[in-house]
CSV table of C-alpha atoms in Angstrom, one decimal:
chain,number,residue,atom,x,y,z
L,1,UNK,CA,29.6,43.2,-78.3
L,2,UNK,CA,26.2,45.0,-78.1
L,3,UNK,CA,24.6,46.0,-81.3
L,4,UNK,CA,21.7,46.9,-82.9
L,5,UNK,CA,20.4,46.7,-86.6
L,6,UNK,CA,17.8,48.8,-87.9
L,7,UNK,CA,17.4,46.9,-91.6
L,8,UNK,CA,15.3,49.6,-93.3
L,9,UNK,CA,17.0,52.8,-94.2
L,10,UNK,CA,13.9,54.9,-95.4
L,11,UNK,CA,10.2,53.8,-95.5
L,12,UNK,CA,7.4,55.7,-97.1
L,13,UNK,CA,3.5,54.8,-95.8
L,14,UNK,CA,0.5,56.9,-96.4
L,15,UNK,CA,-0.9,58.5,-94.1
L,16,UNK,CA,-3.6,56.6,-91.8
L,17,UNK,CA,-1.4,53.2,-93.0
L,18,UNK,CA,-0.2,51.0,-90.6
L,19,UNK,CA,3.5,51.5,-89.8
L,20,UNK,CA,5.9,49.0,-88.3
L,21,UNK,CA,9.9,50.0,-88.1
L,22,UNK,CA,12.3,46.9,-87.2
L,23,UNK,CA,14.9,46.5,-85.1
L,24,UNK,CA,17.3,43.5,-84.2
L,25,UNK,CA,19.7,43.8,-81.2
L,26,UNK,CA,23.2,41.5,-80.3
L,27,UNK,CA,23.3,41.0,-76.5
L,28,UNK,CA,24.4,38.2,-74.2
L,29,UNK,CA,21.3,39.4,-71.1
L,30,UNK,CA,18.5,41.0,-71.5
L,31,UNK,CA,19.0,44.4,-72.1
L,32,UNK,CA,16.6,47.5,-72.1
L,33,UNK,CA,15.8,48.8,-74.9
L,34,UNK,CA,14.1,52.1,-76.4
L,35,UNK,CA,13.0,53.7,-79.6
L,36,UNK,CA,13.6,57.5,-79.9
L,37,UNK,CA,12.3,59.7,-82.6
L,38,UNK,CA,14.4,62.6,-84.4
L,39,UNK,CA,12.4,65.8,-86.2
L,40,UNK,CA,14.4,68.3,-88.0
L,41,UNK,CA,15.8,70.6,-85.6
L,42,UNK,CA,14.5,69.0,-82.4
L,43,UNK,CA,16.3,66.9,-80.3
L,44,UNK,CA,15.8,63.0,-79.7
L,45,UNK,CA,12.6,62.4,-77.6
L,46,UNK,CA,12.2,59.0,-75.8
L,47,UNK,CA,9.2,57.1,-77.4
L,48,UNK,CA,9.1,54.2,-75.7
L,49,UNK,CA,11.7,52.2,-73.2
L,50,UNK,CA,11.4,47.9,-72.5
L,51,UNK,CA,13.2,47.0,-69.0
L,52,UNK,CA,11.5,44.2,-68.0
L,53,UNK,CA,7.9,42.7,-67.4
L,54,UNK,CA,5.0,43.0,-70.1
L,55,UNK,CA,6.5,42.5,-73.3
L,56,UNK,CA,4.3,45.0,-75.1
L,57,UNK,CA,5.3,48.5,-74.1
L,58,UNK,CA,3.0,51.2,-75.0
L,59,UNK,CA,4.7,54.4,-75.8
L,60,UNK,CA,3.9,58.4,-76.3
L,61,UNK,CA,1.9,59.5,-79.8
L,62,UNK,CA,0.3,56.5,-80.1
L,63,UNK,CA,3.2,54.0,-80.6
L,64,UNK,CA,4.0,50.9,-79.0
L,65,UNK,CA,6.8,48.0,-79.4
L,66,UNK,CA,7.2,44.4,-78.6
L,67,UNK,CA,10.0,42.1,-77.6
L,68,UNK,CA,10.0,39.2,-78.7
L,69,UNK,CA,13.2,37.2,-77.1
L,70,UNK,CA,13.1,34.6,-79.3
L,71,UNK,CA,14.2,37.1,-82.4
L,72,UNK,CA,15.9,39.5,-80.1
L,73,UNK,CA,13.8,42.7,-81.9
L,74,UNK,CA,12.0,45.1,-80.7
L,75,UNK,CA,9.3,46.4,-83.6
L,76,UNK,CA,7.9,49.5,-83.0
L,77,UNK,CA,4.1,50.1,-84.2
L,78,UNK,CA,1.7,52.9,-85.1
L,79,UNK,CA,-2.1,51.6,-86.5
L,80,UNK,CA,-2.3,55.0,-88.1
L,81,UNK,CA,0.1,57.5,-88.6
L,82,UNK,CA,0.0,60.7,-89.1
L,83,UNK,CA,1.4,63.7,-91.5
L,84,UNK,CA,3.6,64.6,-87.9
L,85,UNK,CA,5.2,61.8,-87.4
L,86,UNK,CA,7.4,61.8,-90.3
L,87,UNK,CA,11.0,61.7,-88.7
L,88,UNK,CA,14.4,59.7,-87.7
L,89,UNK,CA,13.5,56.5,-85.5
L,90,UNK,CA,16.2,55.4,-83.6
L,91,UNK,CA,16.1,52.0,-81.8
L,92,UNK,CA,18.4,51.7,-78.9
L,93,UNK,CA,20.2,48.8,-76.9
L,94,UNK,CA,21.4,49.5,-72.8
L,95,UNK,CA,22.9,47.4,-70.1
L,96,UNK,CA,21.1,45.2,-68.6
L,97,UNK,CA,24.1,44.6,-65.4
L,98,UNK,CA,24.3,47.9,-64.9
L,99,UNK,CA,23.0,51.5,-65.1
L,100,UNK,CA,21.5,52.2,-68.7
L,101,UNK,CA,24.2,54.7,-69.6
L,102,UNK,CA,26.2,53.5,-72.3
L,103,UNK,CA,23.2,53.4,-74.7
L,104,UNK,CA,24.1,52.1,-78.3
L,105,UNK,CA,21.7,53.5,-81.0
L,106,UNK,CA,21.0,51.6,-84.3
L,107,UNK,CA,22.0,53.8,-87.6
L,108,UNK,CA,17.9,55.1,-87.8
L,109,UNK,CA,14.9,54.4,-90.3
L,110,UNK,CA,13.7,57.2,-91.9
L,111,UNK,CA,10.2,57.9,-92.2
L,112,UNK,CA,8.3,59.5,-94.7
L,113,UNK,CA,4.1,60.4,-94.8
L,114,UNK,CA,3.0,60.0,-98.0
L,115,UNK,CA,-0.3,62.4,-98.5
I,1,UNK,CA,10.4,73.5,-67.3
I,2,UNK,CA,13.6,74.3,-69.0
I,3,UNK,CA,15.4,71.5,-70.8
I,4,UNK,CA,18.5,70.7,-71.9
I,5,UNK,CA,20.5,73.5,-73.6
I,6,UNK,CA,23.4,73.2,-75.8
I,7,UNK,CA,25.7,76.3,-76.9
I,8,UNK,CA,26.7,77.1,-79.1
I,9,UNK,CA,24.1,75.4,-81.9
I,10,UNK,CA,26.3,75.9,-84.4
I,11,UNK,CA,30.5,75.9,-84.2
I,12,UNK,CA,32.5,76.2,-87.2
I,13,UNK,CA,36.5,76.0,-86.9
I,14,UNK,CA,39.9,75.8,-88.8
I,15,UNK,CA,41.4,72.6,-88.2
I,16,UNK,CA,44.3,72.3,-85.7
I,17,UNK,CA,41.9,74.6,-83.6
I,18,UNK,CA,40.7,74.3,-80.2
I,19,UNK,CA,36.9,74.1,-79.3
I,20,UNK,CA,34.6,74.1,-76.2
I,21,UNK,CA,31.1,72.7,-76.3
I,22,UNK,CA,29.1,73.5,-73.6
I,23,UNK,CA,25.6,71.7,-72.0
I,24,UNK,CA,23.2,72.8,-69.2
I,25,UNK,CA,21.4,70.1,-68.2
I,26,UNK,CA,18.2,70.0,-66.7
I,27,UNK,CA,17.9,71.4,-63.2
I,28,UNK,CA,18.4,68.5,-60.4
I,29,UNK,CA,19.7,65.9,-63.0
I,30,UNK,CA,22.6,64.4,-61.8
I,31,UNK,CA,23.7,61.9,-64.6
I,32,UNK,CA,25.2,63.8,-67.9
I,33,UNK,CA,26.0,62.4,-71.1
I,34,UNK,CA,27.5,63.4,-74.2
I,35,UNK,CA,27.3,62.2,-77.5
I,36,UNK,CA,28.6,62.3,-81.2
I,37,UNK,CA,25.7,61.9,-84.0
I,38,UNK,CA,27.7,62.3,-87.5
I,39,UNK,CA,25.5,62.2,-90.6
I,40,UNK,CA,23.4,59.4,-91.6
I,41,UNK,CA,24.2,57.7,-88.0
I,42,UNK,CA,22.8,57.0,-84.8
I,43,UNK,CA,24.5,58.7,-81.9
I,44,UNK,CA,27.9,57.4,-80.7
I,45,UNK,CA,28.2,57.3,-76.8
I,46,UNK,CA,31.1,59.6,-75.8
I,47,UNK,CA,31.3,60.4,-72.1
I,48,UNK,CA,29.0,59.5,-68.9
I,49,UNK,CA,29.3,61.7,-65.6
I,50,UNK,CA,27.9,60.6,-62.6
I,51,UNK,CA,28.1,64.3,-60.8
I,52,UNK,CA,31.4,65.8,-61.0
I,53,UNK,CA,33.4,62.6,-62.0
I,54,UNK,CA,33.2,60.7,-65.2
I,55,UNK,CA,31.8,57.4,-64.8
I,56,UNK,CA,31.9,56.3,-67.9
I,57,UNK,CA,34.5,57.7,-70.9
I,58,UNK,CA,35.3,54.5,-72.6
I,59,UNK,CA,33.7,56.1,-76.0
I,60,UNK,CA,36.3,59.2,-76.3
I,61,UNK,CA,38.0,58.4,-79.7
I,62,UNK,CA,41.6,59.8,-78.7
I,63,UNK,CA,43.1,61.7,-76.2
I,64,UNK,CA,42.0,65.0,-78.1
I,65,UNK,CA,38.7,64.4,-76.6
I,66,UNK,CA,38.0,65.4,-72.6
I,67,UNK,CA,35.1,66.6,-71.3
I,68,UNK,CA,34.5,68.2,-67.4
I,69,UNK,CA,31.7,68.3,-64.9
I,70,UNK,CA,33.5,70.7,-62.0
I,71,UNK,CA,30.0,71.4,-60.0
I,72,UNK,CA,28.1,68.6,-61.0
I,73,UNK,CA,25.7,70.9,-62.9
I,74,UNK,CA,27.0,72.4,-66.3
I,75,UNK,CA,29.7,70.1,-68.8
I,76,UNK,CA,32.3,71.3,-71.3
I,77,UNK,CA,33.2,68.5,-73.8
I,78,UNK,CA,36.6,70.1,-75.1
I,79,UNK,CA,38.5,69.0,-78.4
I,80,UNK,CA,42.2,69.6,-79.3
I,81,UNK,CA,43.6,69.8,-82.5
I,82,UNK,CA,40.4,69.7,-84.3
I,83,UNK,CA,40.6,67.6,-87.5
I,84,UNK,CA,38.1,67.7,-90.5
I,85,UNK,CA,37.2,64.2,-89.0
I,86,UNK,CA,35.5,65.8,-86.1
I,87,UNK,CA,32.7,67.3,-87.9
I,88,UNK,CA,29.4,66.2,-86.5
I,89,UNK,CA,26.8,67.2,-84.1
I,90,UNK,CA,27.5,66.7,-80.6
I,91,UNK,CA,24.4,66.1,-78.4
I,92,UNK,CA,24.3,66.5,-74.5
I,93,UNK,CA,21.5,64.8,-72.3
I,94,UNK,CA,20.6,64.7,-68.6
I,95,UNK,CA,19.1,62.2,-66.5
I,96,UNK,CA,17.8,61.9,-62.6
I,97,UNK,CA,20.0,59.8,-60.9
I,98,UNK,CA,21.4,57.2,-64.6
I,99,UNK,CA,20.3,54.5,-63.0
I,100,UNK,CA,17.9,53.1,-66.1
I,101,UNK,CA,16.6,56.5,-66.4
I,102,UNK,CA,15.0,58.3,-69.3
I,103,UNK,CA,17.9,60.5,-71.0
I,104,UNK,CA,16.5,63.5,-71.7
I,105,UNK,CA,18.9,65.3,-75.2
I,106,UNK,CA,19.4,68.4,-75.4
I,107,UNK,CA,19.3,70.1,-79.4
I,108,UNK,CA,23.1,69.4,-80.2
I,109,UNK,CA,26.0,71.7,-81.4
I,110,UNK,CA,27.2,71.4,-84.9
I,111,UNK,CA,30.7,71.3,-84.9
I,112,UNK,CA,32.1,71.8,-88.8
I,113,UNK,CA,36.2,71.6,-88.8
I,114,UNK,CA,37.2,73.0,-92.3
């Protein structure tokens, strides 16, 4: 069965560190994959989405993610964030076989800005 | 342009009760989703329509749960016999055609059962 693991409950970096958020997933094919980001009282926004090709996927704000088959993740990256982006990730696990419409979401990682 | 809406934002209910969700999607979308967020977690997939029919509702829990789509456009996610159990937000999102494309969410309703 499809799954994803997002190991890291709640990180805290200052602000202008260097962020990476990780994310393993359980599939047989290669699936697609996304990260999605969570504010208080907004709704999920895409951030970034992996089908196939480059394995380095550059997303909105600044982010972008790898795949890297051989670990079957999917890190997302920031070089510097910033005060805004604290927030819910979500990583995120479709079909590969078929339409991408039974996504499965990881549990989220946190994120908090420290001044 | 408009973007998924979700109504009401907030629901609160006895349990044993009846409730209706409702979601607009966006204007042209023709892929609909719905799906449950409780707290601390990730969303669960519910329900996937593919215009008016359900293409996709291997992730309602129970009978309880049904959800229609009767013009392709707007979608009621409908629960019966509410039960404390149920409490979560729901979220709704909309896509072009749901072939591998972006789902665009909608804010989410937050269904409380007492």
């Amino acid at each position: 069965a499809q799954s994803v693991t997002q190991p890291d409950i709640h990180i805290t970096v200052s602000e202008g560190a260097s962020l990476e958020l990780r994310c393993n997933y359980s599939y047989g094919a290669t699936p697609y994959l996304f990260w999605y980001v969570q504010s208080p009282g907004q709704g999920l926004q895409l951030l970034l989405k992996y089908f196939s090709g480059d394995t380095l996927v550059q997303g909105i704000k600044g982010f972008e993610a790898e795949f890297k088959r051989s670990q079957s993740s999917f890190n997302l990256r920031k070089p510097s964030v910033h005060w805004s982006d604290a927030a819910e990730y979500f990583c995120a696990v479709g079909p590969s076989y078929s339409s991408a419409s039974k996504i499965i979401f990881g549990s989220g990682t946190r994120l908090s800005i420290r001044p | 342009g408009a973007g998924v809406s979700q109504t009401p934002s907030n629901k609160v209910t006895e349990k044993g009760k009846y409730v209706e969700l409702r979601c607009d999607p966006i204007s042209g979308h023709t892929a609909l989703y719905w799906y449950r967020q409780s707290l601390g977690q990730g969303p669960e997939f519910l329900i996937y329509f593919q215009g008016t029919g359900a293409a996709d509702d291997s992730g309602l829990p129970n009978d309880r749960f049904f959800a229609v789509r009767p013009e392709g456009s707007v979608s009621t996610l409908k629960i019966q016999r509410t039960e404390r159990g149920d409490s979560a937000v729901y979220l709704c999102a909309s896509s072009l055609t749901g072939e591998a494309d972006t789902q665009y969410f909608g804010p989410g309703t937050r269904l409380t059962v007492l």
